[in-house]
Amino acid sequence: MKRSFNPQQTAEFSQRHNALVKAICAAGFDHFVATTTDNIFYLTGATFEPLERPFFLIIGADGARRMLVPAMERDHMGKAWGIEASSVLTYREFPAPAGQGWAEQLLNTNLSASSFGFDDSTPLRVAAVLQKSGGIGADLIGELRIVKSDWEIGQIERAARYADWGVNEILRKAWNGASAAETYMPTQSLQRKIIREVADWDALATKVIAGAWPAPISAEPHSVPRLTDRLRSGPHVALVLTRVNGYAAESERTFFTQAPTKHERSMFNTIESARQIAFAMVRPGMECAVIDAAVNRFLGEAGFSDFQVRLHRCGHGFGLGNHEAPWIAEGSTHILQQNMVISIEPGLYEQAVGGYRNSDTVLVTADGYRLLTHAPLDIESLTLARTTLRHRVNSWVVGRALGIGDHIVHQQKELT
């Protein structure tokens, strides 16, 4: 399988390759072994699903590139940028007869006779073999990935537009009494939209998560709502995470399906004030830990000193993953640089009541920042007090399709 790359992509991969070779030489290595799917994708544009069979990209200080892959993937990896067919080495299978597995074939490349590094996030069973052969774990590629090129920023902007589209669809489908299942439906429509609109769509590098976390489960940000959980009053959180052809973004909004109380308005305004403090500090040269500390100090002075109410850091980075460096957190050693992409999302969580969190994908610019997501932010736009016939018909259709119709109808009767 051979893939063609346009001039912009070729220039991008060439720049990454040259930057890594420079980093390899600076670290004193003769070779570097990339083992993770994201890092190999970053350097070659090749997507794959390793399952239990590891893949290796070996780059020399002299710029030479080789891959070691399962035999069944040899032709498939012809799509990798910068890899000639003669440079794709193979191992038989996993597990394999003695002498034919990945460990033996990797050592046959003479790595152990040189000084080499490897991804420090390599799985333990692979890392143990590399360490035993003299390899040293290092984050050379992560240090390259943390600052985005203009081309990468364009890719993330595209993912951000789709994330906003998903949030707006969730808000359009939400109403007081809706099931969580109804708010999951934009996941399918967003996936179809991406497939239609992205000419070189890659299934292995594209993922969508979209839905509403109804109160009170919105106070558990990494839980998963049941299909039959329903939206009643609020605060609910609409969450959309997108990864489009390898590049990620997110858009999240707190919303209500009944008019918010004075207390709920105060909580909403507090997290927005905390976000404005963070935004005002976003610029090159700012320590990430200092941003989080300022937000935590503000929230503490506002009466939320218990970290169990705040639960998490102010933000994180985006790139090939929805969560990656830099970490906007106390304890982080990262310093913001131009063309980093981050989230700003401090939250407040009242157990058994609900959570408040708005998140945007944010580009660090030369003199500050630029929002890449633009979903509604004012509380009036995020108060969805109207229920229409379309909402009820959609609820019936979704319930029947998922086999939960009777349960949903019963819940709706309770609300009337």
XYZ file of C-alpha atoms in Angstrom:
416
model
C 0.000 0.000 0.000
C 1.616 3.230 -1.163
C 0.385 6.648 -0.080
C 1.128 9.959 -1.757
C 1.857 13.080 0.271
C 1.253 16.621 -0.939
C 4.129 19.149 -0.851
C 2.937 20.680 2.424
C 2.794 17.289 4.136
C 6.188 16.329 2.727
C 7.710 19.536 4.069
C 6.064 18.909 7.449
C 7.420 15.364 7.811
C 10.838 16.418 6.585
C 11.005 19.174 9.211
C 9.995 16.721 11.959
C 12.572 14.190 10.806
C 15.356 16.760 10.763
C 14.381 18.087 14.196
C 14.448 14.572 15.656
C 17.842 13.772 14.102
C 19.177 16.957 15.674
C 17.714 15.914 19.055
C 19.212 12.407 18.716
C 22.656 13.878 18.143
C 22.254 16.350 21.009
C 21.321 13.487 23.356
C 24.426 11.528 22.336
C 22.489 8.620 20.811
C 23.385 6.715 17.665
C 19.752 5.692 17.174
C 16.299 6.391 18.551
C 13.429 3.879 18.588
C 9.862 5.182 18.383
C 7.378 2.623 19.689
C 4.057 4.387 20.311
C 1.331 4.683 17.690
C 1.152 8.469 18.073
C 4.898 9.004 17.768
C 5.209 6.731 14.736
C 2.227 8.509 13.179
C 3.859 11.877 13.941
C 6.991 10.889 12.030
C 5.487 8.868 9.168
C 1.782 9.703 8.797
C 1.063 5.964 8.982
C -1.883 4.753 11.041
C -2.154 1.201 12.336
C -3.658 -0.815 15.171
C -0.852 -2.735 16.897
C -2.998 -4.806 19.253
C -0.459 -7.167 20.897
C 2.065 -6.900 18.046
C 4.568 -4.059 18.581
C 5.793 -1.727 15.838
C 9.174 0.014 15.822
C 10.532 2.991 13.901
C 14.331 3.205 14.140
C 15.966 6.503 13.221
C 19.723 6.936 13.151
C 21.828 9.953 14.000
C 22.801 9.846 10.326
C 19.137 10.192 9.308
C 18.620 6.576 8.215
C 15.090 5.232 8.828
C 13.956 1.629 9.277
C 10.805 -0.030 10.556
C 10.272 -3.386 12.229
C 6.690 -4.582 11.951
C 4.694 -7.836 12.040
C 5.054 -9.707 8.735
C 1.342 -9.280 8.037
C 1.809 -5.475 8.111
C 4.759 -5.220 5.723
C 2.815 -4.117 2.651
C 0.490 -1.951 4.744
C 3.448 0.058 6.061
C 4.357 1.036 2.537
C 2.160 4.068 3.273
C 4.680 5.426 5.817
C 6.470 8.625 4.832
C 10.237 8.319 4.455
C 10.382 4.516 4.561
C 11.562 2.585 1.514
C 10.209 -0.935 1.002
C 13.686 -2.357 1.575
C 13.796 -0.646 4.975
C 10.687 -2.392 6.320
C 11.922 -5.333 8.393
C 9.550 -7.945 9.758
C 9.101 -10.487 12.507
C 6.952 -13.572 12.084
C 4.190 -13.193 14.675
C 3.437 -12.729 18.361
C 4.086 -15.086 19.977
C 6.573 -16.615 17.540
C 8.916 -19.615 17.428
C 12.312 -19.062 19.026
C 14.431 -16.701 16.971
C 11.526 -15.333 14.915
C 9.888 -12.897 17.330
C 10.140 -9.113 17.546
C 12.812 -9.107 20.273
C 15.248 -11.250 18.290
C 14.648 -9.356 15.059
C 15.048 -6.010 16.788
C 18.390 -7.029 18.244
C 19.482 -8.225 14.789
C 19.452 -4.551 13.748
C 22.634 -4.104 15.862
C 20.928 -1.669 18.218
C 22.653 -3.234 21.212
C 26.048 -2.436 19.683
C 25.239 1.275 19.730
C 24.009 3.966 22.086
C 20.261 4.268 21.608
C 17.198 5.821 23.159
C 13.555 4.836 22.973
C 10.159 6.351 23.805
C 9.893 6.650 27.563
C 6.192 5.731 27.341
C 6.989 2.344 25.781
C 4.960 -0.515 27.356
C 6.884 -2.318 30.087
C 7.262 -5.690 28.329
C 8.906 -3.970 25.354
C 10.822 -1.412 27.413
C 12.371 -4.200 29.506
C 13.940 -5.751 26.406
C 15.206 -2.393 25.174
C 16.662 -1.493 28.561
C 18.354 -4.879 28.865
C 19.995 -4.170 25.510
C 21.352 -0.845 26.760
C 18.559 1.471 25.648
C 17.611 4.594 27.587
C 14.049 5.889 27.825
C 13.718 9.494 26.631
C 10.937 11.851 25.548
C 12.657 13.283 22.476
C 9.558 13.169 20.287
C 7.240 14.536 22.969
C 9.466 17.585 23.235
C 9.049 18.143 19.489
C 5.285 17.585 19.509
C 4.529 20.113 22.259
C 4.902 23.144 19.940
C 2.719 22.978 16.838
C 3.567 23.995 13.295
C 1.227 26.228 11.302
C 0.064 23.120 9.420
C -0.767 21.348 12.677
C -2.663 24.369 13.963
C -4.815 24.200 10.852
C -5.554 20.535 11.582
C -6.493 21.305 15.196
C -8.683 24.227 14.091
C -10.617 21.821 11.888
C -11.121 19.432 14.806
C -12.221 22.398 16.951
C -14.875 23.432 14.425
C -16.304 19.919 14.526
C -16.257 19.966 18.342
C -18.280 23.197 18.347
C -20.712 21.715 15.841
C -21.224 18.775 18.177
C -21.880 20.986 21.215
C -24.456 22.998 19.293
C -26.176 19.773 18.207
C -26.309 18.530 21.810
C -27.836 21.825 22.924
C -30.363 21.602 20.079
C -31.469 18.135 21.166
C -31.482 18.783 24.932
C -34.680 19.529 26.841
C -35.984 19.077 30.366
C -36.707 15.363 30.577
C -34.515 14.222 27.685
C -32.562 11.007 28.107
C -28.787 10.949 27.947
C -29.257 8.650 24.945
C -30.788 11.521 22.986
C -27.711 13.667 23.596
C -25.413 10.867 22.386
C -27.020 10.955 18.936
C -24.796 13.816 17.663
C -21.863 11.390 17.912
C -23.214 9.523 14.885
C -24.204 12.605 12.908
C -20.841 14.258 13.618
C -18.960 11.148 12.504
C -20.959 11.089 9.269
C -20.303 14.795 8.739
C -16.547 14.282 9.135
C -16.539 11.322 6.734
C -18.428 13.353 4.118
C -16.293 16.470 4.429
C -12.748 15.173 5.025
C -11.492 13.917 1.678
C -8.592 11.904 3.111
C -10.539 10.670 6.159
C -8.614 8.033 8.110
C -10.747 5.760 10.288
C -7.821 4.817 12.530
C -6.982 8.457 13.279
C -10.504 9.803 13.765
C -12.647 9.556 16.885
C -15.652 11.389 18.295
C -17.127 11.410 21.792
C -20.217 13.582 22.198
C -22.950 13.720 24.799
C -24.424 15.475 27.799
C -23.534 14.583 31.370
C -26.831 15.188 33.209
C -26.951 16.531 36.745
C -26.039 15.137 39.235
C -23.573 12.900 37.332
C -22.078 16.057 35.812
C -20.272 16.314 39.163
C -18.287 13.200 38.140
C -16.416 14.473 35.059
C -14.921 11.122 33.995
C -17.956 8.967 34.681
C -20.197 7.716 31.875
C -23.931 8.486 32.023
C -26.401 5.658 31.541
C -28.580 5.852 28.453
C -31.624 6.242 30.689
C -30.223 9.081 32.802
C -32.265 12.199 32.117
C -31.753 15.927 32.042
C -33.635 17.626 34.833
C -32.921 21.283 35.571
C -29.097 21.247 35.705
C -26.255 21.935 35.788
C -25.527 19.567 32.904
C -22.303 19.480 30.879
C -22.249 19.093 27.086
C -18.953 17.483 26.118
C -17.486 16.903 22.661
C -14.015 15.471 22.085
C -12.878 15.182 18.487
C -9.840 13.683 16.802
C -9.857 14.240 13.061
C -7.130 12.550 11.015
C -4.873 12.518 14.030
C -5.451 15.968 15.550
C -7.611 16.623 18.590
C -9.746 19.357 20.135
C -12.561 19.720 22.651
C -15.496 21.993 23.389
C -17.532 21.765 26.605
C -20.382 23.838 28.012
C -22.407 23.867 31.228
C -26.116 24.253 30.462
C -29.541 24.149 32.109
C -32.917 22.783 31.053
C -34.794 24.962 33.529
C -34.096 28.531 34.575
C -31.016 28.415 36.850
C -31.374 29.440 40.466
C -29.453 32.327 42.006
C -26.956 29.820 43.436
C -26.506 28.104 40.069
C -25.912 31.440 38.360
C -23.322 32.294 40.995
C -21.505 28.988 40.473
C -21.559 29.444 36.686
C -20.235 32.998 36.972
C -17.507 31.856 39.373
C -16.019 29.360 36.935
C -16.193 31.930 34.161
C -14.364 34.443 36.370
C -11.742 31.782 37.083
C -11.355 31.186 33.353
C -10.892 34.889 32.696
C -8.070 34.951 35.251
C -6.416 32.082 33.385
C -6.958 33.613 29.945
C -5.389 36.881 31.086
C -2.198 34.964 31.908
C -1.915 32.939 28.691
C 1.118 34.141 26.732
C 4.582 32.870 25.817
C 6.934 32.662 28.796
C 4.215 32.084 31.398
C 4.723 29.143 33.744
C 1.810 26.708 33.535
C 1.971 26.090 37.285
C 1.539 29.817 37.960
C -1.702 29.916 35.938
C -3.188 27.003 37.875
C -2.045 28.475 41.193
C -3.752 31.794 40.399
C -6.996 30.025 39.519
C -6.828 27.879 42.660
C -6.151 30.954 44.789
C -9.164 32.760 43.314
C -11.451 29.758 43.824
C -10.178 29.332 47.380
C -10.932 32.967 48.178
C -14.387 32.492 46.635
C -15.113 29.766 49.197
C -13.966 26.687 47.291
C -10.694 25.845 49.014
C -11.535 22.114 49.209
C -9.864 20.461 46.219
C -12.645 17.838 46.246
C -14.897 20.607 44.947
C -12.437 21.623 42.207
C -11.213 18.080 41.374
C -8.758 18.907 38.582
C -6.170 21.241 37.096
C -6.942 24.305 35.003
C -6.094 22.659 31.692
C -3.914 20.507 29.448
C -2.464 20.414 25.974
C -3.830 19.172 22.651
C -2.156 17.698 19.613
C -2.340 14.091 18.490
C -4.126 13.375 21.767
C -6.980 15.059 23.636
C -4.772 15.085 26.738
C -1.055 15.756 26.367
C 1.593 18.235 27.476
C 1.757 21.028 28.446
C -0.076 20.492 31.734
C -1.683 23.655 33.155
C -1.275 22.472 36.720
C 0.538 23.223 39.929
C 3.551 20.920 39.880
C 3.990 21.264 36.112
C 7.390 22.402 34.864
C 6.081 23.494 31.465
C 6.374 27.073 30.243
C 3.978 28.297 27.557
C 5.415 28.897 24.106
C 3.897 30.356 20.972
C 1.949 27.720 18.982
C 1.202 25.497 21.945
C -2.478 24.493 22.064
C -4.159 24.118 25.456
C -7.499 23.922 27.227
C -8.725 26.333 29.888
C -11.320 24.499 31.990
C -11.342 25.001 35.766
C -14.418 23.378 37.265
C -16.552 23.283 40.382
C -18.370 20.113 41.408
C -21.118 19.674 43.993
C -21.533 15.988 44.695
C -25.112 14.720 44.257
C -26.005 18.096 42.708
C -23.951 18.668 39.549
C -20.836 20.127 37.975
C -19.867 23.379 36.289
C -17.188 23.304 33.581
C -16.698 25.200 30.333
C -13.742 24.197 28.180
C -12.246 25.727 25.067
C -9.381 24.780 22.773
C -6.916 27.673 22.908
C -3.916 28.617 20.747
C -1.020 30.425 22.426
C -0.075 33.335 20.140
C 2.892 35.710 20.077
C 1.136 38.210 22.345
C -1.539 36.164 24.114
C -4.062 33.634 22.871
C -6.748 32.896 20.304
C -9.819 30.752 20.900
C -10.218 27.916 18.421
C -13.658 26.941 19.789
C -16.600 29.322 19.863
C -19.654 27.557 21.329
C -22.118 29.832 23.189
C -20.898 30.983 26.598
C -23.562 33.300 28.023
C -25.879 31.656 30.521
C -28.992 32.816 28.659
C -27.954 30.928 25.519
C -27.158 27.912 27.701
C -30.592 27.861 29.365
C -32.837 25.578 27.303
C -36.198 25.936 28.993
C -38.347 25.260 25.933
C -39.683 21.809 25.035
C -41.048 21.283 21.531
C -42.950 18.554 19.731
C -39.730 17.822 17.830
C -37.993 17.034 21.121
C -40.704 14.569 22.162
C -40.834 12.865 18.777
C -37.051 12.525 18.749
C -37.193 11.080 22.267
C -39.720 8.455 21.162
C -37.665 7.530 18.071
C -34.414 7.206 20.042
C -36.098 5.226 22.795
C -37.636 2.769 20.351
C -34.373 2.397 18.418
C -32.413 1.576 21.572
C -35.085 -0.542 23.219
C -35.549 1.866 26.093
C -38.704 3.573 24.879
C -41.065 2.379 27.593
C -38.663 3.433 30.316
C -38.248 6.885 28.796
C -41.995 7.342 28.336
C -42.492 6.413 31.992
C -39.934 9.002 33.027
C -41.578 11.659 30.883
C -44.951 10.979 32.503
C -43.361 11.538 35.893
C -42.361 15.031 34.774
C -45.829 16.075 33.601
